Coordinates of C-alpha atoms in Angstrom, one line a residue:
Chain X
M1 CA 0.0 0.0 0.0
L2 CA 2.8 2.4 0.9
S3 CA 4.7 1.2 -2.1
R4 CA 1.7 2.0 -4.3
L5 CA 1.9 5.6 -3.0
V6 CA 5.7 5.5 -3.6
L7 CA 4.9 4.3 -7.1
V8 CA 2.4 7.1 -7.6
S9 CA 4.7 9.9 -6.4
G10 CA 7.6 8.3 -8.2
H11 CA 5.7 8.4 -11.4
T12 CA 4.8 12.0 -11.0
L13 CA 8.4 12.8 -10.4
K14 CA 9.8 10.7 -13.2
N15 CA 7.6 11.7 -16.0
S16 CA 5.2 14.6 -15.6
G17 CA 3.3 13.3 -18.6
S18 CA 2.1 10.6 -16.2
F19 CA 1.8 8.0 -18.8
G20 CA 1.1 5.2 -16.4
A21 CA 3.1 2.2 -15.2
C22 CA 4.3 0.7 -18.4
L23 CA 6.3 3.6 -19.6
V24 CA 8.5 4.0 -16.6
Q25 CA 10.4 0.9 -17.6
A26 CA 10.4 2.0 -21.2
S27 CA 11.8 5.4 -20.4
R28 CA 14.6 3.9 -18.3
S29 CA 15.6 1.3 -20.8
F30 CA 15.2 3.7 -23.7
H31 CA 18.2 5.6 -22.7
Q32 CA 20.3 2.6 -21.7
S33 CA 20.1 0.0 -24.5
S34 CA 19.9 0.2 -28.2
Q35 CA 17.8 -2.8 -28.8
S36 CA 14.1 -2.1 -29.5
L37 CA 11.9 -3.0 -26.6
A38 CA 8.5 -2.4 -28.1
P39 CA 5.9 -3.5 -27.2
V40 CA 7.0 -3.0 -23.6
P41 CA 6.0 -5.9 -21.3
P42 CA 3.3 -4.9 -18.8
L43 CA 4.2 -4.5 -15.1
P44 CA 3.8 -7.5 -12.9
E45 CA 0.6 -7.6 -11.0
K46 CA 1.9 -8.2 -7.6
G47 CA 5.4 -7.8 -6.0
G48 CA 7.5 -10.4 -4.4
K49 CA 5.7 -12.0 -1.5
V50 CA 6.6 -10.8 1.9
R51 CA 5.5 -12.4 5.2
H52 CA 4.6 -10.3 8.2
G53 CA 5.6 -7.2 6.2
I54 CA 9.4 -7.6 6.6
F55 CA 10.4 -11.2 5.8
P56 CA 10.6 -12.1 2.1
E57 CA 9.0 -15.4 1.2
E58 CA 12.3 -16.7 -0.2
L59 CA 13.6 -17.3 3.4
F60 CA 10.7 -19.6 4.1
T61 CA 11.0 -21.5 0.9
L62 CA 14.7 -21.8 1.5
L63 CA 14.2 -23.5 4.9
Y64 CA 11.1 -25.5 4.1
P65 CA 12.8 -28.7 2.7
K66 CA 15.0 -29.0 5.8
T67 CA 12.8 -27.8 8.6
G68 CA 9.2 -27.7 7.4
V69 CA 6.8 -24.9 8.1
T70 CA 7.9 -23.9 11.6
G71 CA 11.6 -23.7 10.7
P72 CA 11.9 -20.0 10.1
Y73 CA 9.8 -19.2 13.1
M74 CA 12.1 -21.3 15.3
L75 CA 15.1 -19.7 13.7
G76 CA 13.6 -16.3 14.5
T77 CA 12.8 -17.2 18.1
G78 CA 16.2 -18.6 18.7
L79 CA 17.9 -15.6 17.2
L80 CA 15.8 -13.3 19.3
L81 CA 16.5 -15.1 22.5
Y82 CA 20.2 -15.3 21.7
M83 CA 20.4 -11.6 21.1
L84 CA 18.5 -10.8 24.2
S85 CA 20.5 -13.1 26.4
K86 CA 23.9 -12.1 25.2
E87 CA 22.6 -8.5 25.1
I88 CA 23.5 -8.0 21.6
Y89 CA 20.2 -6.3 21.5
V90 CA 20.1 -4.1 24.6
I91 CA 16.8 -3.2 26.3
N92 CA 16.8 0.4 27.1
H93 CA 14.5 3.4 26.8
E94 CA 14.7 3.2 23.0
T95 CA 13.1 -0.3 23.1
F96 CA 10.0 1.1 24.8
A97 CA 9.9 4.0 22.3
A98 CA 10.3 1.6 19.4
A99 CA 7.6 -0.7 20.7
S100 CA 5.1 2.1 21.1
I101 CA 5.9 3.5 17.7
G102 CA 5.7 0.0 16.2
A103 CA 2.3 -0.7 17.8
V104 CA 0.9 2.6 16.5
V105 CA 2.3 2.0 13.0
I106 CA 1.0 -1.5 12.8
Y107 CA -2.4 -0.5 14.0
G108 CA -2.5 2.3 11.5
I109 CA -1.4 0.0 8.6
K110 CA -3.9 -2.6 9.5
K111 CA -6.7 -0.2 9.8
F112 CA -6.1 2.3 6.9
G113 CA -4.1 0.1 4.6
P114 CA -6.8 -1.1 2.3
S115 CA -8.4 2.3 1.9
V116 CA -5.1 3.9 1.0
A117 CA -4.4 1.1 -1.4
A118 CA -7.7 1.6 -3.0
F119 CA -7.1 5.3 -3.4
A120 CA -3.7 4.8 -4.9
D121 CA -5.2 2.1 -7.2
K122 CA -7.8 4.6 -8.3
I123 CA -5.2 7.2 -9.1
N124 CA -3.3 4.7 -11.2
E125 CA -6.5 3.6 -12.9
D126 CA -7.2 7.2 -13.9
K127 CA -3.8 7.6 -15.3
V128 CA -4.0 4.4 -17.3
A129 CA -7.5 5.3 -18.5
K130 CA -6.2 8.7 -19.7
A131 CA -3.3 7.1 -21.5
Q132 CA -5.6 4.6 -23.0
E133 CA -7.9 7.3 -24.2
V134 CA -5.0 9.1 -25.8
K135 CA -3.9 5.9 -27.5
D136 CA -7.5 5.2 -28.6
Q137 CA -7.8 8.7 -30.1
A138 CA -4.5 8.3 -31.8
M139 CA -5.6 5.0 -33.2
A140 CA -9.0 6.4 -34.3
S141 CA -7.3 9.3 -36.0
L142 CA -4.8 7.0 -37.7
T143 CA -7.5 4.7 -39.0
Q144 CA -9.4 7.7 -40.2
G145 CA -6.2 8.8 -42.0
I146 CA -6.0 5.4 -43.6
E147 CA -9.6 5.7 -44.8
D148 CA -9.0 9.1 -46.2
E149 CA -5.9 7.9 -48.0
K150 CA -7.8 5.0 -49.6
K151 CA -10.5 7.4 -50.7
E152 CA -7.9 9.6 -52.3
Q153 CA -6.4 6.6 -54.1
W154 CA -9.8 5.8 -55.4
R155 CA -10.3 9.3 -56.5
V156 CA -7.0 9.2 -58.4
E157 CA -8.4 6.4 -60.6
G158 CA -11.0 8.9 -61.9
R159 CA -8.5 11.4 -63.0
H160 CA -8.8 10.4 -66.7
M161 CA -12.3 11.7 -66.6
L162 CA -11.0 15.0 -65.2
F163 CA -8.5 15.2 -68.0
D164 CA -11.2 14.5 -70.6
A165 CA -13.3 17.3 -69.2
K166 CA -10.3 19.6 -69.2
R167 CA -9.4 18.7 -72.8
N168 CA -12.9 19.4 -73.8
N169 CA -12.7 22.8 -72.2
V170 CA -9.5 23.7 -73.9
A171 CA -10.9 22.5 -77.3
M172 CA -13.9 24.7 -76.8
L173 CA -11.8 27.7 -76.0
L174 CA -9.7 27.1 -79.1
E175 CA -12.8 26.7 -81.2
T176 CA -14.4 29.9 -79.8
N177 CA -11.2 31.8 -80.4
Y178 CA -10.9 30.6 -83.9
R179 CA -14.5 31.6 -84.8
E180 CA -14.0 35.0 -83.3
R181 CA -11.0 35.6 -85.4
L182 CA -12.9 34.3 -88.4
H183 CA -15.6 36.8 -87.7
M184 CA -13.2 39.6 -87.4
V185 CA -11.5 38.7 -90.6
T186 CA -14.8 38.6 -92.5
N187 CA -15.9 41.9 -91.0
E188 CA -12.6 43.7 -91.9
V189 CA -12.6 42.3 -95.4
K190 CA -16.3 43.4 -95.9
K191 CA -15.5 46.8 -94.6
R192 CA -12.7 47.3 -97.1
L193 CA -14.7 46.0 -100.0
D194 CA -17.6 48.3 -99.0
Y195 CA -15.2 51.1 -99.0
Q196 CA -14.1 50.4 -102.4
V197 CA -17.7 50.1 -103.6
E198 CA -18.6 53.4 -102.1
L199 CA -15.5 54.9 -103.6
Q200 CA -16.6 53.9 -107.1
N201 CA -20.1 55.1 -106.5
L202 CA -18.8 58.4 -105.4
H203 CA -16.6 58.6 -108.4
R204 CA -19.5 57.9 -110.8
R205 CA -21.9 60.3 -109.1
M206 CA -19.3 63.0 -109.1
E207 CA -18.6 62.5 -112.7
Q208 CA -22.3 62.6 -113.5
E209 CA -22.9 65.8 -111.6
H210 CA -19.9 67.3 -113.1
M211 CA -21.0 66.4 -116.6
V212 CA -24.6 67.7 -116.0
N213 CA -23.2 70.9 -114.6
W214 CA -20.9 71.3 -117.5
V215 CA -23.7 70.6 -120.0
E216 CA -25.9 73.2 -118.3
Q217 CA -23.1 75.7 -118.2
S218 CA -22.4 75.2 -121.9
V219 CA -26.0 75.4 -122.9
I220 CA -26.5 78.6 -120.9
K221 CA -23.3 80.0 -122.4
S222 CA -24.5 79.0 -125.9
I223 CA -27.6 81.1 -125.6
T224 CA -26.1 84.3 -127.3
P225 CA -27.6 87.7 -126.6
L226 CA -29.0 87.8 -130.1
Q227 CA -31.0 84.7 -129.6
E228 CA -32.1 86.1 -126.3
K229 CA -33.5 89.3 -127.9
E230 CA -35.2 87.2 -130.5
S231 CA -36.8 84.9 -128.0
I232 CA -37.9 87.9 -125.8
A233 CA -39.5 89.6 -129.0
K234 CA -41.3 86.4 -129.9
C235 CA -42.6 86.0 -126.4
I236 CA -44.0 89.6 -126.5
A237 CA -45.6 89.0 -129.9
D238 CA -47.1 85.8 -128.5
L239 CA -48.4 87.6 -125.5
K240 CA -50.0 90.3 -127.7
V241 CA -51.8 87.7 -129.8
L242 CA -52.9 85.9 -126.6
A243 CA -54.2 89.2 -125.2
K244 CA -56.1 90.0 -128.3
A245 CA -57.6 86.5 -128.3
T246 CA -58.8 86.8 -124.7
Q247 CA -60.2 90.3 -125.4
A248 CA -62.1 89.0 -128.3
R249 CA -63.4 86.1 -126.2
A250 CA -64.4 88.4 -123.4
T251 CA -66.5 90.8 -125.5
V252 CA -68.3 87.8 -127.1
Chain W
M1 CA 23.0 -33.1 -11.2
A2 CA 23.6 -32.6 -14.9
D3 CA 23.6 -28.9 -15.3
K4 CA 24.8 -27.5 -18.6
P5 CA 28.3 -26.0 -18.0
V6 CA 28.0 -22.4 -17.1
A7 CA 31.2 -20.3 -16.7
L8 CA 32.0 -19.5 -13.0
A9 CA 31.9 -15.8 -13.6
Q10 CA 28.3 -15.7 -14.8
K11 CA 26.9 -17.7 -11.9
K12 CA 24.8 -16.0 -9.3
L13 CA 25.9 -16.1 -5.7
M14 CA 23.2 -18.6 -4.7
D15 CA 24.4 -21.1 -7.4
V16 CA 28.0 -21.0 -6.4
K17 CA 29.2 -24.0 -4.4
L18 CA 31.0 -23.3 -1.1
G19 CA 34.3 -24.5 -2.4
Q20 CA 34.2 -22.3 -5.4
L21 CA 33.5 -19.2 -3.4
P22 CA 37.0 -17.7 -3.4
S23 CA 37.5 -18.2 -7.1
W24 CA 34.1 -16.8 -7.7
L25 CA 35.0 -13.7 -5.7
G26 CA 38.1 -13.5 -7.8
T27 CA 36.0 -13.0 -10.9
R28 CA 33.9 -10.2 -9.5
D29 CA 34.6 -6.7 -10.6
F30 CA 35.9 -4.6 -7.6
T31 CA 36.8 -1.5 -9.5
P32 CA 34.8 1.6 -8.4
N33 CA 32.8 1.4 -11.6
G34 CA 32.2 -2.2 -11.0
L35 CA 31.1 -1.6 -7.4
L36 CA 28.8 1.2 -8.6
G37 CA 27.4 -1.1 -11.3
S38 CA 26.7 -3.8 -8.8
V39 CA 25.0 -1.4 -6.4
R40 CA 22.8 -0.1 -9.2
G41 CA 22.0 -3.6 -10.3
G42 CA 21.0 -4.6 -6.8
Y43 CA 18.9 -1.5 -6.4
E44 CA 17.1 -2.1 -9.7
R45 CA 16.5 -5.8 -8.8
Y46 CA 14.9 -4.8 -5.5
Y47 CA 12.9 -1.9 -7.1
N48 CA 11.6 -4.1 -9.9
K49 CA 10.7 -6.9 -7.6
Y50 CA 9.0 -5.1 -4.8
I51 CA 8.1 -1.5 -5.8
N52 CA 7.6 -1.3 -9.5
V53 CA 4.5 -3.4 -9.6
R54 CA 0.8 -2.7 -10.1
K55 CA -0.4 -3.7 -6.6
G56 CA 2.6 -3.4 -4.3
G57 CA 2.2 -4.1 -0.7
I58 CA 3.8 -2.7 2.5
G59 CA 6.6 -5.2 2.1
G60 CA 8.8 -3.2 -0.3
V61 CA 9.1 -0.1 1.8
A62 CA 8.9 -1.9 5.2
M63 CA 11.8 -4.2 4.3
F64 CA 13.8 -1.2 3.4
L65 CA 13.0 0.6 6.6
A66 CA 13.7 -2.5 8.7
G67 CA 17.0 -2.8 7.0
Y68 CA 17.7 0.8 7.8
I69 CA 16.8 0.3 11.4
A70 CA 19.0 -2.8 11.7
L71 CA 22.0 -1.0 10.1
S72 CA 21.6 2.1 12.3
Y73 CA 21.5 -0.1 15.4
L74 CA 24.6 -1.8 14.2
W75 CA 26.4 1.6 13.8
E76 CA 25.3 2.8 17.2
Y77 CA 26.1 -0.5 19.0
D78 CA 29.3 0.8 20.5
H79 CA 27.3 3.6 22.2
I80 CA 24.4 1.3 23.2
K81 CA 26.9 -1.2 24.8
H82 CA 27.0 1.1 27.8
D83 CA 23.2 0.5 28.6
R84 CA 23.7 -3.2 29.2
W85 CA 22.0 -4.6 32.3
R86 CA 24.7 -7.2 33.1
K87 CA 28.4 -7.1 32.9
Y88 CA 28.9 -10.8 32.2
H89 CA 26.9 -12.8 29.7

């Protein structure tokens, strides 16, 4: 029970990440040996057996073949009596103090031992649960990563469709561009040809007008003053005849 | 008993026969580094057996304290000798 507390405090001293029992061994041997030790073997469940708190079980197994079950106890009693009688162990005031302290300590251990052990166990359990949770999360995220990777690999198989679509796009762009340029060419050519047509029309019109003007001018010039006087006299004579005719018609 | 032949140097103390003890001691490493190594080895064996377990008991610490009590009594014996009740034993 006390060693469980020692273990708890030792862990918090050794690695503040508090990664539970298994990693203390791993961290120690990680820095000492180069061989790989993964997966680290789990801690033993129980420590070496100890009888009456201070005598390791190996002593009892050592003496069992020769002296049976009571051997070590006889050995202990004999040793105790020898030490007392020869005063290798002297009884003085310290003996009394040791006895009182021993009694209190043993009473305390017997009474509170299990509850302290349960408490320390619970602390260890929490640590292990947290580490396990971290590990589970890591595993989950890694499996998720594997799934995503597989999905990406599946997607890669469809890339030829992607390239077909892209090729179509590019072909359409080229086609559009070509048609635009064709349009432009036709327009430009048409403009130039229209210009030439208009130019010829203009030429012809101008020539016509010029000719008409020239003819008019020459006709007007050709009317000499003599002819003008004759035509005016003829007009007056015609007018006189017309006036006489209308006068005659009016009186009748 | 037909044990497979193991070199004397690698045997543990409990497997060494009594007659072989001096030669076994001769193979041990008594340089300061060797002594340090053996102390560290002993500490690690004790630690791994009694303390670095899932459900340790009182034994690990109690044996250590009992050993400390015994050792300190031993060191103080010359002083405690004067509290003896009888002169002759």
